[in-house]
PDB file of C-alpha atoms in Angstrom:
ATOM      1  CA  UNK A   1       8.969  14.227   7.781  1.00 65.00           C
ATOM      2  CA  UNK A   2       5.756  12.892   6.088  1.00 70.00           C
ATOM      3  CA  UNK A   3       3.746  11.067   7.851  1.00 90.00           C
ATOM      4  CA  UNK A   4       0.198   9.344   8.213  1.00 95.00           C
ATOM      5  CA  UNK A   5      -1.717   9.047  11.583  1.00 96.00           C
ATOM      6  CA  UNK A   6      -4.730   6.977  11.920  1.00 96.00           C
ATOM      7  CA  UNK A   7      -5.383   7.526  15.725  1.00 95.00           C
ATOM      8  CA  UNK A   8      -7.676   4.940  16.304  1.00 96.00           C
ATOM      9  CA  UNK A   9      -6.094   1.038  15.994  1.00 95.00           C
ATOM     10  CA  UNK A  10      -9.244  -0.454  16.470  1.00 97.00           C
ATOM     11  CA  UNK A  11     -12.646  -0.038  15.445  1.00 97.00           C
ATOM     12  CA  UNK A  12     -16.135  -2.025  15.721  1.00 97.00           C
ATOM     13  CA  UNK A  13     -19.722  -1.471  15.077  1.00 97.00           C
ATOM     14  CA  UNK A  14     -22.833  -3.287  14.224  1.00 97.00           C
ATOM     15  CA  UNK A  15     -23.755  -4.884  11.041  1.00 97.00           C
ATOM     16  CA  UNK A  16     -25.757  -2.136   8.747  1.00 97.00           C
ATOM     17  CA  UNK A  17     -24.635   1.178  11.252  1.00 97.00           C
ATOM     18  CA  UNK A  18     -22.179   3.497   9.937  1.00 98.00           C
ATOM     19  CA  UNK A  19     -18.381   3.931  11.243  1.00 98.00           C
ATOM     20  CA  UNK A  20     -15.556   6.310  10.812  1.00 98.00           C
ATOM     21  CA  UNK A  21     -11.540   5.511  10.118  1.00 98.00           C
ATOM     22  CA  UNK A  22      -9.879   8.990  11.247  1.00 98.00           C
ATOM     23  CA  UNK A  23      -6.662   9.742   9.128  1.00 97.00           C
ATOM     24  CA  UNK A  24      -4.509  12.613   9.484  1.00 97.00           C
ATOM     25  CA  UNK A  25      -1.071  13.253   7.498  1.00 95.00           C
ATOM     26  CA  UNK A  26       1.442  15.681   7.240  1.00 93.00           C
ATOM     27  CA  UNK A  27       3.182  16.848   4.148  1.00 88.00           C
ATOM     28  CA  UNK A  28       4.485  20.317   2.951  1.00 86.00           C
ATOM     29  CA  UNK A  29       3.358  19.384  -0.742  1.00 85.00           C
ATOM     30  CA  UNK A  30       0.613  20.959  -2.041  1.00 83.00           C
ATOM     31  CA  UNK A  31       0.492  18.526  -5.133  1.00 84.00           C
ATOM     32  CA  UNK A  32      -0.863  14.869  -3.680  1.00 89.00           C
ATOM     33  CA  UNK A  33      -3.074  12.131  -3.988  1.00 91.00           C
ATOM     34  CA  UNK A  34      -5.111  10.281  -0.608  1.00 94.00           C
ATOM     35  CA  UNK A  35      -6.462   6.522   0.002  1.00 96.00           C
ATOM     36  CA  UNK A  36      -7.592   4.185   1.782  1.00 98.00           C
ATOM     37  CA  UNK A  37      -6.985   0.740   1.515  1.00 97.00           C
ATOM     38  CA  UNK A  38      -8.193  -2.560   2.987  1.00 97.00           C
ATOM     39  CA  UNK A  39      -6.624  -5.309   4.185  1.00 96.00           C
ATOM     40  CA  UNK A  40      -8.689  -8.205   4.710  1.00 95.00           C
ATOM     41  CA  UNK A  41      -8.014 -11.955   6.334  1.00 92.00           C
ATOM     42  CA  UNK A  42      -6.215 -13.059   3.215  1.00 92.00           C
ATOM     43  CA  UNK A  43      -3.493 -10.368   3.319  1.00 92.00           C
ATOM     44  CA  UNK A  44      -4.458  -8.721   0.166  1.00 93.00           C
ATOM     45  CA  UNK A  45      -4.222  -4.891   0.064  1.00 95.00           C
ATOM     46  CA  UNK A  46      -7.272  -3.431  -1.848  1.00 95.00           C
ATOM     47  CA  UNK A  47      -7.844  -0.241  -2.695  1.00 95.00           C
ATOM     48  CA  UNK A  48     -11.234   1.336  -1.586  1.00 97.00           C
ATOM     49  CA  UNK A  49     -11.001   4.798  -1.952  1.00 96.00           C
ATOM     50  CA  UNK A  50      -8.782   7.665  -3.359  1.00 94.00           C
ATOM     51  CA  UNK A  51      -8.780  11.340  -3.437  1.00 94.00           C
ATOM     52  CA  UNK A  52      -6.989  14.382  -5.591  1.00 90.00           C
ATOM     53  CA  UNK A  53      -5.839  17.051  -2.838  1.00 90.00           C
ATOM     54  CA  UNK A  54      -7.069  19.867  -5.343  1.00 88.00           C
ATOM     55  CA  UNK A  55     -10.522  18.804  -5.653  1.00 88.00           C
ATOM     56  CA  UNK A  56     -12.631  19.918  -3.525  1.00 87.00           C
ATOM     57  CA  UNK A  57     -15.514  17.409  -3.670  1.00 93.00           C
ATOM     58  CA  UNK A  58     -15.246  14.827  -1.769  1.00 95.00           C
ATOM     59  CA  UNK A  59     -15.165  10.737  -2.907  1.00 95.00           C
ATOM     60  CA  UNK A  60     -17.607   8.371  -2.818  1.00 96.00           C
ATOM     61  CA  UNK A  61     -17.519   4.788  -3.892  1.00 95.00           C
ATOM     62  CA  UNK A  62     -20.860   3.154  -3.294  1.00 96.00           C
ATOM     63  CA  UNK A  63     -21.051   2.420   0.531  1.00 97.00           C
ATOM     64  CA  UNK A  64     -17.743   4.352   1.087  1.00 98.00           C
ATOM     65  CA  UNK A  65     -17.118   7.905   1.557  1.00 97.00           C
ATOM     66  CA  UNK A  66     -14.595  10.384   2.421  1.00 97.00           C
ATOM     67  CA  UNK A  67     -14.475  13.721   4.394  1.00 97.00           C
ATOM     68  CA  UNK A  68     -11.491  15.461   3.175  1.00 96.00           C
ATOM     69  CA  UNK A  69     -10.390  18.701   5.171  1.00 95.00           C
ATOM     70  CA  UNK A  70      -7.493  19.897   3.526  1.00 93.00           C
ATOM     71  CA  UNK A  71      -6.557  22.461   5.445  1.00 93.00           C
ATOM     72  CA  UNK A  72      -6.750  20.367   8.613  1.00 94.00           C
ATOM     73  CA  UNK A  73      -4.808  17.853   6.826  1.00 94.00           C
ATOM     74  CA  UNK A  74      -7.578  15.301   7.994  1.00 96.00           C
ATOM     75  CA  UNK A  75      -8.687  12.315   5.142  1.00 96.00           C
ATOM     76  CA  UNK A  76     -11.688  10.028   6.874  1.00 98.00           C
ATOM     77  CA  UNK A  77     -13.516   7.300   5.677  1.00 98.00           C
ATOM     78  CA  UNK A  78     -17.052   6.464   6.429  1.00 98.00           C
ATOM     79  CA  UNK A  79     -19.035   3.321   6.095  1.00 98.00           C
ATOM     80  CA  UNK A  80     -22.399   3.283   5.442  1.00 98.00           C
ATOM     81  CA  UNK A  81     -24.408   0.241   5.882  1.00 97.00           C
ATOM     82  CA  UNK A  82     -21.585  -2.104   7.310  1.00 98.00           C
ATOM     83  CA  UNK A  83     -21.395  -5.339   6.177  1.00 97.00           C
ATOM     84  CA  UNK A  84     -19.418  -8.616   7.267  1.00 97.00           C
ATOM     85  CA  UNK A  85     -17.334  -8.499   4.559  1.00 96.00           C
ATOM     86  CA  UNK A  86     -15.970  -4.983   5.676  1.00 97.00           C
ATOM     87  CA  UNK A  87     -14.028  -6.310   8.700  1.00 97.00           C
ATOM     88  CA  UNK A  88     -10.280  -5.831   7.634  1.00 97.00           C
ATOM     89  CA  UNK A  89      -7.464  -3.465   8.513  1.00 97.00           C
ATOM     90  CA  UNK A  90      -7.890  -0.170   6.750  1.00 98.00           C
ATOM     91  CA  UNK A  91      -4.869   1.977   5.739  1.00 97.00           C
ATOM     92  CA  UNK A  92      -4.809   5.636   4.675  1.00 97.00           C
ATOM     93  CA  UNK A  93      -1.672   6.267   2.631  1.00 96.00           C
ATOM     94  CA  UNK A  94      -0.831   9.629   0.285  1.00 92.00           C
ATOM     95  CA  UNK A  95       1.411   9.681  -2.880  1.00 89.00           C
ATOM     96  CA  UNK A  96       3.127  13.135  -3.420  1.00 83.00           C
ATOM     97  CA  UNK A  97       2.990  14.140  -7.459  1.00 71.00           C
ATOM     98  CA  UNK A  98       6.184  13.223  -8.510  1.00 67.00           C
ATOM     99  CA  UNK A  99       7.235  10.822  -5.995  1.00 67.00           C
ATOM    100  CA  UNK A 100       5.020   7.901  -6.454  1.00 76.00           C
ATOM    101  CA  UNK A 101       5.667   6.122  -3.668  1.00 88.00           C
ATOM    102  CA  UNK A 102       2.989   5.670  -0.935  1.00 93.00           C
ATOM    103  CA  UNK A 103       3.093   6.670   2.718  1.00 93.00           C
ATOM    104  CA  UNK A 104       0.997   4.579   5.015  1.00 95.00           C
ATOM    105  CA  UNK A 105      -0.513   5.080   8.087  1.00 95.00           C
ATOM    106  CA  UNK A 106      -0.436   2.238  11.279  1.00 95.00           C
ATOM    107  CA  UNK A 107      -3.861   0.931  10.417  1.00 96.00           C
ATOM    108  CA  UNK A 108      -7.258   0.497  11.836  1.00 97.00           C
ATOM    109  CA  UNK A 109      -8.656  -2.847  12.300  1.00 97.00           C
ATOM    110  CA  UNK A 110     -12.153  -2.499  12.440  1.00 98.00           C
ATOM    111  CA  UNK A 111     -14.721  -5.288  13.241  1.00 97.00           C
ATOM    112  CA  UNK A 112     -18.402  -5.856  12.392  1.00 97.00           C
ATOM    113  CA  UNK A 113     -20.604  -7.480  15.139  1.00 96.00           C
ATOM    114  CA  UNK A 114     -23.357  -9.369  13.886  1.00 94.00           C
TER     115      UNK A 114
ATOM    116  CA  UNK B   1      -7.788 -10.019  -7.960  1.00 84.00           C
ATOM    117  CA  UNK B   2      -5.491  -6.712  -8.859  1.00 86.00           C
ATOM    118  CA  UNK B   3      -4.277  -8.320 -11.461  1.00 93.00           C
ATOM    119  CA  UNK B   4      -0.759  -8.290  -9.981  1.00 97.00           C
ATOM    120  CA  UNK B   5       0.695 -11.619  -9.404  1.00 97.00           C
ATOM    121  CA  UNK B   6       3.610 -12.584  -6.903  1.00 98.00           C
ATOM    122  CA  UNK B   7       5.843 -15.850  -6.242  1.00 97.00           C
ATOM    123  CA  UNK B   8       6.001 -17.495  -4.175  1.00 97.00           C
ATOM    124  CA  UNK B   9       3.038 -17.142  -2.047  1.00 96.00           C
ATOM    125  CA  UNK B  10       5.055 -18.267   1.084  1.00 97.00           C
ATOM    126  CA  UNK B  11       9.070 -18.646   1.584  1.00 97.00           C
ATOM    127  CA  UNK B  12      10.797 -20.194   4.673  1.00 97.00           C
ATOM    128  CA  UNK B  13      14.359 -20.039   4.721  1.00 97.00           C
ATOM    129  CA  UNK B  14      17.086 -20.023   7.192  1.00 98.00           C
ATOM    130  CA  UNK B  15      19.769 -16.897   8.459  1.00 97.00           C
ATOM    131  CA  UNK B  16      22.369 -16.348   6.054  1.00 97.00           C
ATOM    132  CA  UNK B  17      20.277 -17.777   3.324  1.00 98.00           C
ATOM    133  CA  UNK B  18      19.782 -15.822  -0.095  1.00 98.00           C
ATOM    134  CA  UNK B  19      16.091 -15.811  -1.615  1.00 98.00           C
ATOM    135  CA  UNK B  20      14.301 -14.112  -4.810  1.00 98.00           C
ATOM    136  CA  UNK B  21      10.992 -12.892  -5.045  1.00 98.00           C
ATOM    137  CA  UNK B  22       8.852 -12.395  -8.357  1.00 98.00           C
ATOM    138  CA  UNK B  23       6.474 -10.142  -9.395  1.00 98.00           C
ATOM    139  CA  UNK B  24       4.452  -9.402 -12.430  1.00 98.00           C
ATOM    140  CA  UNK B  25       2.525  -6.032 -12.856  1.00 96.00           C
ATOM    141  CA  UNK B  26      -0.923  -5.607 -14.298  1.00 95.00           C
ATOM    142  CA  UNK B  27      -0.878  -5.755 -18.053  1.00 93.00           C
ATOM    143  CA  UNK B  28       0.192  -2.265 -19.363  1.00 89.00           C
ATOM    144  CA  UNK B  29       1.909  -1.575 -16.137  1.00 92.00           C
ATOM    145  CA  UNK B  30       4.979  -0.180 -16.279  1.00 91.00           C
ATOM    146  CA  UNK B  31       6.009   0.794 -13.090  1.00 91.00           C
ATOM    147  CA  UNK B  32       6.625  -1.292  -9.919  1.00 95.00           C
ATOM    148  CA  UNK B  33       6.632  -0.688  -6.742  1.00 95.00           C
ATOM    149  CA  UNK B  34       8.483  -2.881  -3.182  1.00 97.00           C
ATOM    150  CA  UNK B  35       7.103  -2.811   0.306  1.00 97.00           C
ATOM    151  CA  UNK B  36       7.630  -4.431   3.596  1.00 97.00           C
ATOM    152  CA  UNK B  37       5.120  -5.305   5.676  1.00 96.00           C
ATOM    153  CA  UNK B  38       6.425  -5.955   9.388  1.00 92.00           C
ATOM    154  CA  UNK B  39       4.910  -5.740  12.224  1.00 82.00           C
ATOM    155  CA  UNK B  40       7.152  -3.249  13.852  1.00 77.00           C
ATOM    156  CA  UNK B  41       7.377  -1.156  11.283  1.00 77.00           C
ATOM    157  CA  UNK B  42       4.197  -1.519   9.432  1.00 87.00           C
ATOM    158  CA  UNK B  43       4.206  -0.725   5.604  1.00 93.00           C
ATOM    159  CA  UNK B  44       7.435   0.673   4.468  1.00 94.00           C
ATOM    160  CA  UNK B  45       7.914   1.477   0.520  1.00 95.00           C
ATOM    161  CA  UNK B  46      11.274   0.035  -0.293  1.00 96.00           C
ATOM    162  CA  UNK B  47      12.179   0.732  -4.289  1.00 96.00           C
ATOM    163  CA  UNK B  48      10.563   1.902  -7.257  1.00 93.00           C
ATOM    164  CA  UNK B  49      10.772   0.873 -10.898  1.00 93.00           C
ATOM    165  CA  UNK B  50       9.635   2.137 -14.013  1.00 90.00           C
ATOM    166  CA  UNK B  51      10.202   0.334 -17.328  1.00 91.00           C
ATOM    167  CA  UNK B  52      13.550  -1.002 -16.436  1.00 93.00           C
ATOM    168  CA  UNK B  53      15.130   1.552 -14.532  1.00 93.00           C
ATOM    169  CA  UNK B  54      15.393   2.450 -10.773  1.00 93.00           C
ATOM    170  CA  UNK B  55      13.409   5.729  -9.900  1.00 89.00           C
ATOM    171  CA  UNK B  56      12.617   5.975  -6.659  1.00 90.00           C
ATOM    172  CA  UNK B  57      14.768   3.887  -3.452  1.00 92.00           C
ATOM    173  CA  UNK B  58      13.222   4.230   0.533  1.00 91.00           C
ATOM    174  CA  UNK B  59      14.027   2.350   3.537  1.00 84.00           C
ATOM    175  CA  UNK B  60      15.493  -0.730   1.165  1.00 93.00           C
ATOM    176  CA  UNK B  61      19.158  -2.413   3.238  1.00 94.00           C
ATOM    177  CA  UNK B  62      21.666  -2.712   1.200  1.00 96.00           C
ATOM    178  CA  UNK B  63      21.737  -6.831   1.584  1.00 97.00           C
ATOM    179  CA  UNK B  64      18.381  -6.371  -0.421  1.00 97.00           C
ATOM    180  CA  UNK B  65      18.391  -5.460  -4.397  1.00 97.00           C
ATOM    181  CA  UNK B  66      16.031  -5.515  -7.295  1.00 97.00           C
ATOM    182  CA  UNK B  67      15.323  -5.391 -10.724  1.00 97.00           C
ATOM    183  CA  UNK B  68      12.929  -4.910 -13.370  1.00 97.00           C
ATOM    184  CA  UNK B  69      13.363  -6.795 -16.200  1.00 97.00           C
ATOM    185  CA  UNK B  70      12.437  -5.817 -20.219  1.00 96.00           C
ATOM    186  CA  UNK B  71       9.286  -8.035 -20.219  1.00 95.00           C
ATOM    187  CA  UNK B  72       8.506  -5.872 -16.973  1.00 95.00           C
ATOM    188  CA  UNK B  73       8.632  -8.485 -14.630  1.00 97.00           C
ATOM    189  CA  UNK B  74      10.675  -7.364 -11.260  1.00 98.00           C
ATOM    190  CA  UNK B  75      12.653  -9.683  -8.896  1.00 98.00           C
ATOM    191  CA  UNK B  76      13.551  -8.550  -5.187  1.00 98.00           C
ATOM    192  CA  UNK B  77      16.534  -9.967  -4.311  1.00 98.00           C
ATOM    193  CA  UNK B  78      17.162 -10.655  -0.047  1.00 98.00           C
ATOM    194  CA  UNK B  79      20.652 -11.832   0.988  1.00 97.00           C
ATOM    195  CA  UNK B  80      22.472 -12.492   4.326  1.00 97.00           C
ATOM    196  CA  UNK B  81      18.572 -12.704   5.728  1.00 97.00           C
ATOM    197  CA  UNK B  82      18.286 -12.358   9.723  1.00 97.00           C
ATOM    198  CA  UNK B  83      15.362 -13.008  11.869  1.00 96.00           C
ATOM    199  CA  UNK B  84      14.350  -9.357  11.396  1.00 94.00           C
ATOM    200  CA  UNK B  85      13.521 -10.113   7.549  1.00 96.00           C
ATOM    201  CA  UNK B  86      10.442 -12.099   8.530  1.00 96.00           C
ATOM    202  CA  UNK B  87       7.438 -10.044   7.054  1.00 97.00           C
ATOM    203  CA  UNK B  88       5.125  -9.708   3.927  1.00 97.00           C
ATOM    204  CA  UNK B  89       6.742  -8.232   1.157  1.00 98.00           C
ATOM    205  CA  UNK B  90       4.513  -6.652  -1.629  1.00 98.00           C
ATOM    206  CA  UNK B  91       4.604  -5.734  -4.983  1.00 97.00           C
ATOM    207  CA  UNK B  92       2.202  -3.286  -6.620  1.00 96.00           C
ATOM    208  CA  UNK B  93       2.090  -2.108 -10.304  1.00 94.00           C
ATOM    209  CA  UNK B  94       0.763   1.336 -11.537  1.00 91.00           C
ATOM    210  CA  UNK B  95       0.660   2.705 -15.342  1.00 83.00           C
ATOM    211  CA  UNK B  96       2.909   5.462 -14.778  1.00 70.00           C
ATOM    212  CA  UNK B  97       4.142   8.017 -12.689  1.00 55.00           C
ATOM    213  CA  UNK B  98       2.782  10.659 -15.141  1.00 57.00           C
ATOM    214  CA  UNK B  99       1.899  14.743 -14.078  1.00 54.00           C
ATOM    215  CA  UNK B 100      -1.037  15.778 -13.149  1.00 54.00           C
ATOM    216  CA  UNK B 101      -3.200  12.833 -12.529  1.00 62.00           C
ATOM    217  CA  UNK B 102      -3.239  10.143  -9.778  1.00 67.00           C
ATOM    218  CA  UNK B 103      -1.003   6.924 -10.693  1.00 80.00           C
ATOM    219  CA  UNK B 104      -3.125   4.200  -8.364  1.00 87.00           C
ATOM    220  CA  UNK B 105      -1.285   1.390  -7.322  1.00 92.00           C
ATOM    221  CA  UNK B 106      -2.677  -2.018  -7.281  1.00 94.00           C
ATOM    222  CA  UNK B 107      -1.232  -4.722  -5.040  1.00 96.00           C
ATOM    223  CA  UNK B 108      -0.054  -8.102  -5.808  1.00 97.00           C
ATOM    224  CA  UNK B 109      -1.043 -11.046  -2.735  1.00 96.00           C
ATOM    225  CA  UNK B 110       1.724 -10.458  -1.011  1.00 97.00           C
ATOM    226  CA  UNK B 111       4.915 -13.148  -0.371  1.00 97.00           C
ATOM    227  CA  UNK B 112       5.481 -14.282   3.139  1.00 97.00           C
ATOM    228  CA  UNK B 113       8.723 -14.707   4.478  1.00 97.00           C
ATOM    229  CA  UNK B 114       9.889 -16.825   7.277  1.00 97.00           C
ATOM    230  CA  UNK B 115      13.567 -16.503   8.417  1.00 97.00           C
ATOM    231  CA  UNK B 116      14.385 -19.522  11.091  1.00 96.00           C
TER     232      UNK B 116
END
């Protein structure tokens, strides 16, 4: 079966530190694509992140990064600088190429003390 | 905003009762995507399609059914609804499901659901 993992349900850390979602996932496929999306108060699912399994390098979108261990089957997001605005629930979710649906994890809510 | 828009933005509606959702994918979109939001069973993809036709079907009942239409617009279709329906249903559009390159999906706001 595929499947996501995020291990950690909740999250918090100070305003302007730096925090890390955990992700794992499970899929035979050698052939997929990785995210992370947010989920703020509003209920709107916004993607932050994404990642092609055959590239090595790893993503980065301004304050947002990902350490992707392929082999460990391990996808993790970091925050740098955290801001207010960050506090949401954060899903990792695949696609397999081919079969574009996603498969998301349980979430991680994470919250930013001020 | 995605650029995906969804109607209603909230529904409450009683057992038994029969209720439509809309969606409209991103201009240029031509594939669109169902999923359930509960929160038992979290995010769960329900139905794919792409420019008209059904391509891809997950953990979708068989009281539920949708459609895409030719102006790409998509309607899910809930019948017979039970307490169990109550969740967030979302729509998300993507280009296409083409090789070799990652199709994102972008999410519409979502349409709540009550069942009473």
């Amino acid at each position: 079966a595929q499947t996501v993992t995020q291990s950690q349900p909740e999250m918090s850390v100070q305003e302007a530190e730096t925090v890390t979602l955990s992700c794992t996932y499970d899929t035979s496929e050698s052939d997929y694509y990785l995210f992370w999306y947010k989920q703020p108060p509003s209920r709107q699912m916004i993607l932050v992140i994404r990642q092609e399994a055959y590239k090595q390098q790893n993503a980065t979108e301004n304050r947002f990064s990902v350490n992707f261990q392929k082999a460990a089957k391990s996808f993790s997001l970091k925050i740098s600088d955290s801001q207010l605005g960050d506090a949401a629930m954060y899903f990792c979710a695949y696609s397999i190429q081919g079969a574009q649906k996603l498969v998301f994890g349980q979430g991680t809510r994470l919250t930013i003390n001020p | 905003d995605s650029g995906v828009t969804q109607t209603p933005k909230h529904l409450i509606t009683a057992t038994g009762q029969r209720v439509t959702l809309r969606c409209s994918p991103r201009s240029g979109d031509l594939s669109v995507y169902w999923y359930q939001q509960s929160l038992d069973q979290g995010l769960q993809f329900l139905i794919q399609y792409y420019n008209g036709e059904e391509r891809a079907k997950g953990n979708i009942l068989e009281r539920f059914s949708a459609q895409q239409f030719p102006d790409l617009h998509s309607e899910l279709n809930l019948s017979s609804l039970e307490l169990g329906d109550s969740a967030l249903y979302f729509c998300a559009s993507s280009v296409h499901p083409s090789g070799g390159s990652i199709d994102t999906q972008y999410f519409g706001p979502g349409t709540r659901l009550t069942v009473l």
